[in-house]
């Protein structure tokens, strides 16, 4: 039974994450219109139904784990529990305040948290848990690497800005605008 629940939960996590991505893809415009709409706007009802089904499953799973936990307070403070709540919270806030102009910016920010549902996979995957433990044990080394990379980006972006300063048509209009070029060049993506 636990294996079936594992696969059902995994399926709904995958559906939720994929739907979250597909919502942003531009769809063909309706006949007579030239404006492309994101699929999430064009097929709003379908995506809402999918999101509702996923959130109901996630809410049910969370409540069952909460009631089965020996220490509910400890469970609610665990990282995975917080991720679960943060992942489903935007849906319920959207139901309570569907078109509230005052919080629309904050609500859009909250929708970003839906992607946290992907972290629910780590509960069911031993490989992802091992990766998490490895990253946690190397946190200081990774932090130093990130700090070094950030410093290199700032230095080289500054060099690029001043090297191109005053050149007509330069895309390096500021040091922050030079960050992207520097990141792409340093990681050999470009």
CSV table of C-alpha atoms in Angstrom, one decimal:
chain,number,residue,atom,x,y,z
A,1,UNK,CA,0.0,0.0,0.0
A,2,UNK,CA,2.9,2.4,0.8
A,3,UNK,CA,4.4,1.7,-2.6
A,4,UNK,CA,1.1,2.6,-4.3
A,5,UNK,CA,0.9,5.8,-2.3
A,6,UNK,CA,4.5,6.6,-3.2
A,7,UNK,CA,3.8,6.3,-6.9
A,8,UNK,CA,0.5,8.2,-6.7
A,9,UNK,CA,2.1,11.0,-4.8
A,10,UNK,CA,5.1,11.1,-7.2
A,11,UNK,CA,2.7,11.2,-10.2
A,12,UNK,CA,0.9,14.2,-8.7
A,13,UNK,CA,4.1,16.0,-7.9
A,14,UNK,CA,5.3,15.5,-11.5
A,15,UNK,CA,1.9,16.7,-12.9
A,16,UNK,CA,2.0,19.7,-10.7
A,17,UNK,CA,5.5,20.7,-11.6
A,18,UNK,CA,5.0,20.1,-15.3
A,19,UNK,CA,1.7,22.0,-15.3
A,20,UNK,CA,3.4,24.9,-13.5
A,21,UNK,CA,6.0,25.0,-16.3
A,22,UNK,CA,3.5,24.6,-19.2
A,23,UNK,CA,1.3,27.4,-17.9
A,24,UNK,CA,3.9,29.9,-18.9
A,25,UNK,CA,4.4,28.6,-22.5
A,26,UNK,CA,2.9,30.9,-25.1
A,27,UNK,CA,-0.1,29.2,-26.9
A,28,UNK,CA,-1.3,30.0,-30.4
A,29,UNK,CA,-3.5,33.1,-30.4
A,30,UNK,CA,-7.3,32.6,-30.8
A,31,UNK,CA,-8.6,33.1,-34.4
A,32,UNK,CA,-8.7,36.7,-35.3
A,33,UNK,CA,-6.2,37.7,-32.6
A,34,UNK,CA,-2.5,38.3,-33.0
A,35,UNK,CA,-1.6,38.4,-29.3
A,36,UNK,CA,-0.1,35.2,-27.9
A,37,UNK,CA,-1.4,34.2,-24.5
A,38,UNK,CA,0.3,32.0,-22.0
A,39,UNK,CA,-1.3,28.5,-22.0
A,40,UNK,CA,-2.2,29.2,-18.3
A,41,UNK,CA,-4.4,32.1,-19.4
A,42,UNK,CA,-5.9,30.4,-22.5
A,43,UNK,CA,-6.7,27.1,-20.7
A,44,UNK,CA,-7.3,28.6,-17.2
A,45,UNK,CA,-10.0,26.2,-16.2
A,46,UNK,CA,-8.1,23.1,-17.1
A,47,UNK,CA,-5.0,24.3,-15.2
A,48,UNK,CA,-7.1,25.3,-12.2
A,49,UNK,CA,-8.7,21.8,-12.1
A,50,UNK,CA,-5.3,20.2,-12.4
A,51,UNK,CA,-3.9,22.4,-9.6
A,52,UNK,CA,-6.9,21.8,-7.4
A,53,UNK,CA,-6.5,18.0,-7.8
A,54,UNK,CA,-2.8,18.1,-7.0
A,55,UNK,CA,-3.3,20.5,-4.0
A,56,UNK,CA,-6.0,18.3,-2.6
A,57,UNK,CA,-3.8,15.3,-2.7
A,58,UNK,CA,-0.9,17.2,-1.2
A,59,UNK,CA,-3.1,18.6,1.6
A,60,UNK,CA,-4.5,15.2,2.3
A,61,UNK,CA,-1.0,13.7,2.5
A,62,UNK,CA,0.2,16.6,4.7
A,63,UNK,CA,-2.7,16.2,7.1
A,64,UNK,CA,-2.3,12.4,7.3
A,65,UNK,CA,1.4,12.8,8.1
A,66,UNK,CA,0.6,15.5,10.7
A,67,UNK,CA,-2.0,13.4,12.5
A,68,UNK,CA,0.3,10.3,12.4
A,69,UNK,CA,3.3,12.1,13.7
A,70,UNK,CA,4.3,11.3,17.3
A,71,UNK,CA,5.2,14.9,17.9
A,72,UNK,CA,3.1,17.3,15.9
A,73,UNK,CA,5.1,20.4,16.9
A,74,UNK,CA,8.3,18.8,15.9
A,75,UNK,CA,6.8,17.6,12.6
A,76,UNK,CA,5.4,21.1,11.8
A,77,UNK,CA,8.9,22.6,12.3
A,78,UNK,CA,10.7,20.1,10.1
A,79,UNK,CA,12.1,21.3,6.8
A,80,UNK,CA,10.0,19.0,4.7
A,81,UNK,CA,6.8,20.0,6.5
A,82,UNK,CA,7.6,23.7,5.9
A,83,UNK,CA,8.2,23.0,2.2
A,84,UNK,CA,4.9,21.2,2.0
A,85,UNK,CA,3.0,24.1,3.5
A,86,UNK,CA,4.9,26.7,1.3
A,87,UNK,CA,4.1,24.6,-1.8
A,88,UNK,CA,0.3,24.4,-1.2
A,89,UNK,CA,-0.2,27.8,0.5
A,90,UNK,CA,-0.4,29.9,-2.8
A,91,UNK,CA,-3.4,27.8,-4.0
A,92,UNK,CA,-5.4,28.5,-0.8
A,93,UNK,CA,-4.4,32.2,-0.7
A,94,UNK,CA,-5.6,32.4,-4.4
A,95,UNK,CA,-9.0,31.0,-3.4
A,96,UNK,CA,-9.4,33.4,-0.5
A,97,UNK,CA,-8.2,36.5,-2.5
A,98,UNK,CA,-8.9,35.7,-6.2
A,99,UNK,CA,-8.6,39.1,-7.8
A,100,UNK,CA,-7.4,41.4,-4.9
A,101,UNK,CA,-5.5,44.2,-6.5
A,102,UNK,CA,-3.8,45.2,-3.2
A,103,UNK,CA,-2.0,41.8,-2.9
A,104,UNK,CA,-1.6,40.9,-6.5
A,105,UNK,CA,2.2,41.5,-6.5
A,106,UNK,CA,2.6,39.5,-3.3
A,107,UNK,CA,0.4,36.8,-4.7
A,108,UNK,CA,2.5,36.5,-7.9
A,109,UNK,CA,5.5,36.1,-5.7
A,110,UNK,CA,3.8,33.4,-3.7
A,111,UNK,CA,3.0,31.5,-6.9
A,112,UNK,CA,6.8,31.1,-7.3
A,113,UNK,CA,6.7,28.9,-4.2
A,114,UNK,CA,4.6,26.3,-6.1
A,115,UNK,CA,7.9,25.1,-7.6
A,116,UNK,CA,8.9,23.9,-4.2
A,117,UNK,CA,6.7,20.9,-4.8
A,118,UNK,CA,9.6,19.4,-6.6
A,119,UNK,CA,11.4,19.1,-3.3
A,120,UNK,CA,8.7,16.7,-2.2
A,121,UNK,CA,10.4,14.1,-4.4
A,122,UNK,CA,13.3,14.0,-2.0
A,123,UNK,CA,11.1,12.5,0.7
A,124,UNK,CA,10.6,9.4,-1.5
A,125,UNK,CA,14.0,9.2,-3.2
A,126,UNK,CA,17.0,7.8,-1.3
A,127,UNK,CA,19.3,9.2,-4.0
A,128,UNK,CA,18.0,12.8,-3.5
A,129,UNK,CA,18.2,12.4,0.3
A,130,UNK,CA,21.9,11.4,0.0
A,131,UNK,CA,22.5,14.3,-2.4
A,132,UNK,CA,20.9,16.6,0.2
A,133,UNK,CA,23.1,15.2,3.0
A,134,UNK,CA,26.2,15.6,0.8
A,135,UNK,CA,25.4,19.2,0.0
A,136,UNK,CA,24.7,19.9,3.7
A,137,UNK,CA,28.0,18.4,4.8
A,138,UNK,CA,29.9,20.5,2.1
A,139,UNK,CA,28.0,23.7,2.8
A,140,UNK,CA,31.0,25.8,3.9
A,141,UNK,CA,33.1,24.7,1.0
A,142,UNK,CA,30.3,25.4,-1.4
A,143,UNK,CA,29.7,28.7,0.2
A,144,UNK,CA,33.3,29.7,-0.3
A,145,UNK,CA,33.1,28.5,-4.0
A,146,UNK,CA,30.0,30.7,-4.5
A,147,UNK,CA,31.7,33.6,-2.8
A,148,UNK,CA,34.7,33.3,-5.0
A,149,UNK,CA,32.6,32.9,-8.1
A,150,UNK,CA,30.6,36.1,-7.1
A,151,UNK,CA,33.8,38.0,-6.6
A,152,UNK,CA,35.2,36.9,-10.0
A,153,UNK,CA,31.9,37.9,-11.7
A,154,UNK,CA,32.0,41.3,-10.1
A,155,UNK,CA,35.7,41.9,-11.1
A,156,UNK,CA,35.3,40.7,-14.7
A,157,UNK,CA,32.0,42.6,-15.2
A,158,UNK,CA,33.7,45.7,-13.9
A,159,UNK,CA,36.6,45.2,-16.4
A,160,UNK,CA,34.1,44.6,-19.3
A,161,UNK,CA,32.1,47.7,-18.4
A,162,UNK,CA,35.2,50.0,-18.3
A,163,UNK,CA,36.7,48.4,-21.4
A,164,UNK,CA,33.5,49.1,-23.4
A,165,UNK,CA,32.6,52.4,-21.7
A,166,UNK,CA,32.0,55.1,-24.3
A,167,UNK,CA,31.7,52.6,-27.2
A,168,UNK,CA,28.7,53.4,-29.3
A,169,UNK,CA,26.1,50.6,-29.2
A,170,UNK,CA,27.7,48.8,-26.3
A,171,UNK,CA,25.4,46.4,-24.4
A,172,UNK,CA,27.5,46.9,-21.3
A,173,UNK,CA,25.6,49.9,-20.1
A,174,UNK,CA,26.4,49.3,-16.4
A,175,UNK,CA,28.3,46.9,-14.3
A,176,UNK,CA,25.2,44.9,-13.4
A,177,UNK,CA,24.3,44.7,-17.1
A,178,UNK,CA,27.8,43.2,-17.6
A,179,UNK,CA,27.0,40.4,-15.1
A,180,UNK,CA,25.1,38.2,-17.6
A,181,UNK,CA,28.0,38.3,-20.2
A,182,UNK,CA,30.5,37.5,-17.5
A,183,UNK,CA,28.4,34.6,-16.1
A,184,UNK,CA,27.9,33.1,-19.5
A,185,UNK,CA,31.5,33.5,-20.4
A,186,UNK,CA,32.9,32.1,-17.1
A,187,UNK,CA,30.6,29.0,-17.3
A,188,UNK,CA,31.4,28.5,-21.0
A,189,UNK,CA,27.7,28.6,-22.0
A,190,UNK,CA,28.3,31.2,-24.6
